[in-house]
């Protein structure tokens, strides 16, 4: 098989073989339903509770504060829809940012249609929310503030500690979508007044289709699913035991290896950013230079933004998988990124970013291979651009 280089870890990160090993017995041998009282059931229940501890430790929570869900999207929906009373939406107020993932923004649009007033905080050119804007936007009716910990397109980190502190000082609940940040940067819900935090296993080398919401003790979001009352009544449905076990192991590994992984990824990331800046006079970095996720690069090539998808496909042909903006963009191909537009990019530039995201299994040699391939690929695009201009 062709040896490929995978630089799209923000879309999904490959399963760590150690996670696969932990899941295997629950896919193959242990068939119990965790709600059953027999030995098989108890074994599944114990495995879930171990995973709950492992996921809780990743963010400094108590195990009883972790609710397993079917995805990061579901965790975001549970936080927002669960906390805002549908029958009194026009009397409430929600503050979020303009650059959230669609898992949040589409939820917001749904609530707006039902009468909820929402303030979308702007971001600066680096894609960062200014805490002063939050302070100014708070109202007496504000029920909830939700700002993501790290952006999935740019990798820019948000000043979560400060934003959470401001919300807490005003007696307003604070949720953060930490789907991209968890396992990559330290997060602690005891040191920061975070009330709810969303996670997704597949972004930290765990399995797809399992997420979690940290819900601070005492908070009671209304469930989205009604049924058998699993997960303390917050998420009915027989649990995805193998997936949850895998999530637990992935969280444990991420916590144990975070410092080393991050240091190594920052070195490769910075090597790539600096080398690309030297080799291409029209290359520019999208997002903050340093205040970004360890393995995250988002780039543009000035004047060639219209060719970003062709660039991606050409790299794909050369065996290198990168992304344009976000994985969701395949559903919205050719549309400008709402994140880049919020950062002040015009529609053409907002269509043309290239996202290179590194994970635990990427190496310096792979980064060097990208640098070998890139000049030829970008060169090809240059000639396409000049030909189309001439035409
Ligand atoms: N939030 C952010 C910031 C994301 O990047 C993603 C996935 O790309 C999600 C939420 C959705 O997570 P999931 O794929 O588990 O539904």
Coordinates of C-alpha atoms and ligand atoms in Angstrom, one line a residue:
X1 CA 0.0 0.0 0.0
X2 CA 1.1 3.5 -0.8
X3 CA 2.7 5.2 2.3
X4 CA 0.7 8.3 3.0
X5 CA 1.3 11.2 5.3
X6 CA -1.7 12.3 7.4
X7 CA -1.7 15.9 8.3
X8 CA -5.5 16.3 9.1
X9 CA -5.5 15.5 12.8
X10 CA -7.9 18.3 13.6
X11 CA -10.6 16.6 11.4
X12 CA -9.9 13.3 13.2
X13 CA -6.8 11.8 14.7
X14 CA -5.9 8.2 14.0
X15 CA -6.7 5.7 16.7
X16 CA -3.8 5.0 19.0
X17 CA -3.1 1.2 18.8
X18 CA -3.0 1.2 22.6
X19 CA -6.6 2.5 22.6
X20 CA -7.6 -0.1 20.1
X21 CA -6.2 -2.8 22.4
X22 CA -8.2 -1.5 25.3
X23 CA -11.4 -1.6 23.2
X24 CA -10.9 -5.0 21.7
X25 CA -12.2 -7.2 24.6
X26 CA -15.4 -5.1 24.6
X27 CA -15.9 -5.5 20.9
X28 CA -15.1 -9.2 20.9
X29 CA -15.7 -10.9 24.2
X30 CA -17.6 -8.9 26.7
X31 CA -21.2 -8.5 25.6
X32 CA -22.9 -7.2 28.7
X33 CA -25.3 -4.3 28.9
X34 CA -24.0 -2.0 31.6
X35 CA -27.6 -1.7 33.0
X36 CA -27.8 -5.5 33.6
X37 CA -27.3 -7.0 37.0
X38 CA -25.4 -10.2 36.0
X39 CA -21.7 -10.5 35.9
X40 CA -21.4 -9.5 32.2
X41 CA -23.4 -6.4 32.9
X42 CA -21.3 -5.5 36.0
X43 CA -18.1 -5.9 34.0
X44 CA -19.4 -3.4 31.3
X45 CA -20.5 -1.0 34.1
X46 CA -17.1 -1.1 35.8
X47 CA -15.3 -0.5 32.5
X48 CA -17.5 2.6 31.9
X49 CA -16.8 3.9 35.4
X50 CA -13.1 3.5 34.9
X51 CA -13.3 5.4 31.7
X52 CA -15.3 8.1 33.4
X53 CA -12.5 8.6 35.9
X54 CA -9.9 8.7 33.1
X55 CA -11.9 11.4 31.2
X56 CA -12.6 13.3 34.4
X57 CA -8.8 13.4 35.2
X58 CA -8.0 14.9 31.8
X59 CA -9.9 18.1 32.7
X60 CA -9.6 18.0 36.6
X61 CA -13.3 17.1 37.1
X62 CA -14.9 14.6 39.4
X63 CA -16.1 11.4 37.6
X64 CA -19.7 12.1 38.7
X65 CA -19.5 15.3 36.6
X66 CA -18.8 13.5 33.3
X67 CA -21.8 12.6 31.0
X68 CA -20.9 10.4 28.0
X69 CA -22.5 11.4 24.7
X70 CA -22.4 10.2 21.1
X71 CA -20.2 13.0 19.9
X72 CA -18.7 16.4 20.6
X73 CA -21.7 17.8 18.6
X74 CA -24.1 16.2 21.0
X75 CA -22.1 17.5 24.0
X76 CA -22.4 21.0 22.6
X77 CA -26.1 20.6 22.0
X78 CA -26.8 19.2 25.4
X79 CA -24.9 22.1 27.1
X80 CA -26.8 24.8 25.2
X81 CA -30.3 23.3 24.6
X82 CA -30.2 21.6 28.0
X83 CA -29.5 24.8 29.9
X84 CA -31.8 27.2 28.2
X85 CA -35.5 26.7 29.0
X86 CA -37.3 26.4 25.6
X87 CA -40.5 27.8 27.0
X88 CA -38.8 31.0 28.2
X89 CA -36.2 31.7 25.5
X90 CA -37.2 35.3 24.7
X91 CA -36.6 36.2 28.3
X92 CA -33.0 34.8 28.3
X93 CA -29.8 35.9 26.6
X94 CA -26.9 33.9 25.3
X95 CA -23.4 35.1 24.5
X96 CA -21.1 33.1 22.2
X97 CA -18.5 34.0 19.6
X98 CA -18.7 34.4 15.8
X99 CA -16.1 31.7 15.2
X100 CA -17.7 28.7 17.0
X101 CA -17.9 25.3 15.3
X102 CA -21.3 24.6 13.5
X103 CA -22.1 22.2 16.4
X104 CA -22.6 25.4 18.4
X105 CA -23.6 27.9 15.8
X106 CA -26.4 25.8 14.2
X107 CA -27.7 25.2 17.7
X108 CA -27.7 28.9 18.3
X109 CA -29.6 29.5 15.0
X110 CA -32.2 27.0 16.1
X111 CA -32.6 28.8 19.4
X112 CA -32.8 32.2 17.7
X113 CA -35.6 30.9 15.6
X114 CA -37.4 30.2 18.8
X115 CA -36.9 33.7 20.1
X116 CA -33.6 33.6 22.0
X117 CA -31.6 36.8 21.8
X118 CA -27.9 36.0 21.1
X119 CA -24.8 38.1 21.1
X120 CA -22.0 36.9 18.8
X121 CA -18.7 38.3 20.1
X122 CA -16.3 39.5 17.4
X123 CA -12.7 38.4 17.1
X124 CA -9.5 40.3 16.1
X125 CA -7.3 39.5 13.1
X126 CA -5.7 36.6 15.0
X127 CA -9.2 35.1 15.7
X128 CA -9.2 36.0 19.3
X129 CA -12.1 37.1 21.5
X130 CA -11.5 40.3 23.6
X131 CA -12.6 39.8 27.2
X132 CA -13.7 43.4 27.3
X133 CA -16.3 42.6 24.6
X134 CA -17.7 39.9 26.8
X135 CA -17.8 42.3 29.8
X136 CA -19.7 44.9 27.7
X137 CA -22.2 42.3 26.3
X138 CA -23.4 40.9 29.6
X139 CA -27.0 41.7 30.4
X140 CA -29.3 41.1 33.4
X141 CA -31.0 38.3 31.4
X142 CA -27.7 36.6 30.2
X143 CA -28.0 33.0 31.2
X144 CA -25.0 31.4 29.5
X145 CA -21.7 32.3 27.9
X146 CA -20.1 29.8 25.5
X147 CA -16.7 30.4 23.9
X148 CA -14.6 27.6 22.4
X149 CA -11.2 26.9 24.0
X150 CA -9.4 26.5 20.6
X151 CA -10.6 27.1 17.1
X152 CA -10.8 24.2 14.7
X153 CA -9.9 26.3 11.6
X154 CA -7.1 28.5 12.8
X155 CA -5.9 26.7 16.0
X156 CA -6.0 30.0 17.9
X157 CA -6.4 29.6 21.6
X158 CA -9.0 31.8 23.4
X159 CA -8.5 33.5 26.8
X160 CA -10.8 31.0 28.4
X161 CA -9.7 31.5 32.0
X162 CA -10.4 35.3 31.8
X163 CA -13.7 34.8 30.0
X164 CA -14.8 32.2 32.5
X165 CA -13.8 34.5 35.4
X166 CA -15.8 37.4 34.0
X167 CA -18.9 35.2 33.5
X168 CA -18.6 33.8 37.0
X169 CA -18.1 37.3 38.6
X170 CA -21.5 38.2 37.0
X171 CA -23.2 35.0 38.1
X172 CA -23.5 33.7 34.5
X173 CA -22.8 30.1 33.5
X174 CA -19.8 29.4 31.3
X175 CA -19.5 26.6 28.7
X176 CA -16.5 25.9 26.5
X177 CA -16.3 23.7 23.5
X178 CA -12.9 22.1 24.2
X179 CA -13.2 19.5 21.4
X180 CA -10.0 20.7 19.7
X181 CA -8.1 21.7 22.9
X182 CA -8.6 18.7 25.1
X183 CA -5.6 16.5 25.4
X184 CA -3.4 19.1 23.7
X185 CA -3.2 21.9 26.2
X186 CA -3.8 21.7 30.0
X187 CA -7.5 22.3 31.0
X188 CA -8.7 22.3 34.6
X189 CA -12.3 22.9 35.5
X190 CA -11.4 23.3 39.2
X191 CA -8.8 26.1 38.6
X192 CA -11.0 27.8 36.1
X193 CA -14.7 28.6 36.8
X194 CA -15.9 26.5 33.9
X195 CA -19.5 25.1 34.4
X196 CA -19.7 22.9 31.3
X197 CA -17.0 21.6 28.8
X198 CA -17.4 19.5 25.7
X199 CA -15.1 16.8 24.6
X200 CA -14.8 14.4 21.7
X201 CA -12.7 11.1 21.7
X202 CA -11.7 11.0 18.1
X203 CA -9.8 14.3 18.3
X204 CA -7.4 12.8 20.8
X205 CA -6.6 9.5 19.1
X206 CA -9.7 7.8 20.5
X207 CA -12.6 6.3 18.6
X208 CA -15.2 8.2 16.6
X209 CA -18.8 8.5 17.8
X210 CA -18.2 9.1 21.5
X211 CA -18.0 12.4 23.3
X212 CA -18.6 13.8 26.8
X213 CA -19.9 16.8 28.6
X214 CA -18.4 17.9 31.9
X215 CA -21.4 19.3 33.9
X216 CA -20.4 21.0 37.2
X217 CA -22.0 19.3 40.2
X218 CA -25.4 20.9 41.0
X219 CA -26.1 21.9 37.4
X220 CA -29.0 20.1 35.8
X221 CA -29.3 20.5 32.0
X222 CA -32.5 19.0 30.5
X223 CA -31.8 15.9 28.6
X224 CA -32.1 15.8 24.8
X225 CA -32.9 12.1 24.7
X226 CA -35.6 10.5 26.8
X227 CA -35.6 6.9 27.5
X228 CA -34.0 4.4 29.9
X229 CA -32.3 7.0 32.1
X230 CA -28.6 6.1 31.5
X231 CA -25.9 8.6 32.4
X232 CA -27.8 9.9 35.3
X233 CA -30.9 10.6 33.1
X234 CA -28.9 13.0 31.0
X235 CA -28.3 10.7 28.0
X236 CA -30.6 7.8 27.6
X237 CA -29.6 4.9 25.4
X238 CA -27.5 1.8 25.9
X239 CA -23.9 3.0 26.3
X240 CA -21.3 2.5 23.6
X241 CA -19.2 0.5 26.0
X242 CA -16.2 -0.2 23.7
X243 CA -16.2 3.5 22.5
X244 CA -16.3 4.8 26.1
X245 CA -13.5 2.4 27.1
X246 CA -11.5 3.7 24.2
X247 CA -12.2 7.3 25.1
X248 CA -11.0 6.6 28.7
X249 CA -7.7 5.1 27.5
X250 CA -7.2 7.9 25.0
X251 CA -7.8 10.5 27.7
X252 CA -5.3 8.7 30.0
X253 CA -2.7 8.6 27.3
X254 CA -3.3 12.2 26.4
X255 CA -2.8 13.4 30.0
X256 CA 0.3 11.2 30.5
X257 CA 2.0 12.3 27.2
X258 CA 0.7 15.8 26.8
X259 CA 3.9 17.6 27.8
X260 CA 6.1 15.6 25.6
X261 CA 3.7 15.4 22.6
X262 CA 3.1 19.2 22.7
X263 CA 6.9 20.0 22.9
X264 CA 7.6 17.8 19.9
X265 CA 4.6 19.0 17.9
X266 CA 5.5 22.7 18.6
X267 CA 9.0 22.0 17.2
X268 CA 7.7 20.4 14.0
X269 CA 4.9 23.1 13.6
X270 CA 7.4 26.0 14.0
X271 CA 9.9 24.3 11.7
X272 CA 7.1 24.1 9.0
X273 CA 5.8 27.7 9.6
X274 CA 9.4 29.1 9.4
X275 CA 10.4 27.0 6.4
X276 CA 7.3 27.9 4.4
X277 CA 7.7 31.6 5.2
X278 CA 11.3 31.4 3.9
X279 CA 10.3 29.5 0.7
X280 CA 7.2 31.3 -0.4
X281 CA 7.1 35.1 -0.4
X282 CA 3.3 35.1 -0.7
X283 CA 2.6 32.6 2.2
X284 CA 0.9 34.0 5.3
X285 CA -0.1 32.4 8.6
X286 CA -3.7 32.5 9.6
X287 CA -4.4 33.0 13.3
X288 CA -2.0 33.8 16.2
X289 CA 1.7 33.0 15.7
X290 CA 2.3 31.5 19.2
X291 CA -1.0 31.4 21.0
X292 CA -2.2 28.4 19.0
X293 CA -2.6 24.6 19.4
X294 CA 0.7 22.8 19.4
X295 CA 0.3 20.9 16.1
X296 CA -2.0 23.4 14.2
X297 CA -1.0 25.4 11.1
X298 CA -3.4 27.4 8.9
X299 CA -1.9 29.0 5.8
X300 CA -2.8 31.1 2.9
X301 CA -0.9 31.9 -0.3
X302 CA -1.7 35.5 -1.3
X303 CA -3.2 35.8 -4.7
X304 CA -3.7 32.0 -5.0
X305 CA -6.5 31.6 -2.5
X306 CA -8.9 30.6 -5.3
X307 CA -6.8 27.5 -5.9
X308 CA -6.7 26.2 -2.4
X309 CA -8.9 23.1 -3.1
X310 CA -6.7 22.3 -6.2
X311 CA -3.7 22.6 -3.9
X312 CA -5.2 20.2 -1.4
X313 CA -6.1 17.7 -4.1
X314 CA -2.7 17.9 -5.7
X315 CA -1.1 17.2 -2.3
X316 CA -3.5 14.3 -1.9
X317 CA -2.3 12.9 -5.1
X318 CA 1.3 13.2 -3.8
X319 CA 0.3 11.1 -0.8
X320 CA -0.3 14.0 1.7
X321 CA -3.6 14.6 3.4
X322 CA -4.3 18.1 4.5
X323 CA -7.5 20.1 4.8
X324 CA -9.0 23.4 3.7
X325 CA -10.4 25.1 6.7
X326 CA -12.4 22.4 8.4
X327 CA -13.6 18.8 7.7
X328 CA -17.1 20.2 7.5
X329 CA -16.1 22.2 4.5
X330 CA -16.6 19.2 2.2
X331 CA -20.3 19.7 2.8
X332 CA -19.9 23.4 2.0
X333 CA -17.2 23.2 -0.7
X334 CA -16.3 26.5 -2.1
X335 CA -18.0 28.6 0.6
X336 CA -16.0 31.1 2.5
X337 CA -15.1 30.2 6.1
X338 CA -17.2 32.0 8.6
X339 CA -14.2 32.0 10.9
X340 CA -11.9 33.8 8.4
X341 CA -14.7 36.2 7.5
X342 CA -15.1 37.1 11.2
X343 CA -11.3 37.7 11.3
X344 CA -11.8 40.3 8.5
X345 CA -10.8 38.3 5.4
X346 CA -12.7 39.1 2.3
X347 CA -14.8 36.3 0.7
X348 CA -12.0 35.2 -1.7
X349 CA -9.3 34.9 1.0
X350 CA -11.8 33.3 3.4
X351 CA -12.2 30.5 0.9
X352 CA -8.5 29.8 0.4
X353 CA -6.9 28.5 3.6
X354 CA -4.9 25.3 3.9
X355 CA -5.0 23.6 7.2
X356 CA -2.1 21.3 8.2
X357 CA -2.7 19.6 11.6
X358 CA -0.2 17.3 13.2
X359 CA -0.8 14.6 15.7
X360 CA 1.0 12.1 17.9
X361 CA 2.2 9.9 15.0
X362 CA 3.6 12.6 12.7
X363 CA 7.3 13.0 12.4
X364 CA 9.9 15.6 11.4
X365 CA 10.7 13.4 8.3
X366 CA 7.0 13.8 7.2
X367 CA 7.3 17.6 7.6
X368 CA 10.4 17.6 5.4
X369 CA 8.6 15.5 2.8
X370 CA 5.8 18.2 2.7
X371 CA 8.4 20.9 2.2
X372 CA 9.8 18.9 -0.7
X373 CA 6.5 18.5 -2.4
X374 CA 5.0 21.9 -1.7
X375 CA 7.1 24.1 -4.1
X376 CA 6.1 22.1 -7.1
X377 CA 2.4 22.0 -6.1
X378 CA 2.3 25.7 -5.3
X379 CA 4.1 26.4 -8.6
X380 CA 1.5 24.5 -10.5
X381 CA -1.2 26.6 -8.9
X382 CA 0.7 29.8 -9.7
X383 CA 0.6 29.0 -13.4
X384 CA -3.1 28.1 -13.2
X385 CA -3.7 31.5 -11.5
X386 CA -1.7 33.5 -14.0
X387 CA -3.3 31.6 -16.9
X388 CA -6.8 32.3 -15.6
X389 CA -5.9 36.0 -15.0
X390 CA -4.5 36.2 -18.6
X391 CA -7.6 34.5 -19.9
Ligands
LIG1 N1 -16.4 21.4 18.2 C1 -15.2 21.6 17.5 C2 -14.4 22.7 17.9 C3 -14.8 20.7 16.6 O1 -13.7 20.9 15.9 C4 -15.7 19.6 16.3 C5 -15.3 18.6 15.2 O2 -14.7 19.0 14.2 C6 -16.9 19.4 17.0 C7 -17.2 20.3 17.9 C8 -17.8 18.2 16.7 O3 -17.3 17.0 17.3 P1 -17.8 15.6 16.8 O4 -17.1 15.4 15.5 O5 -17.3 14.7 17.8 O6 -19.2 15.7 16.7

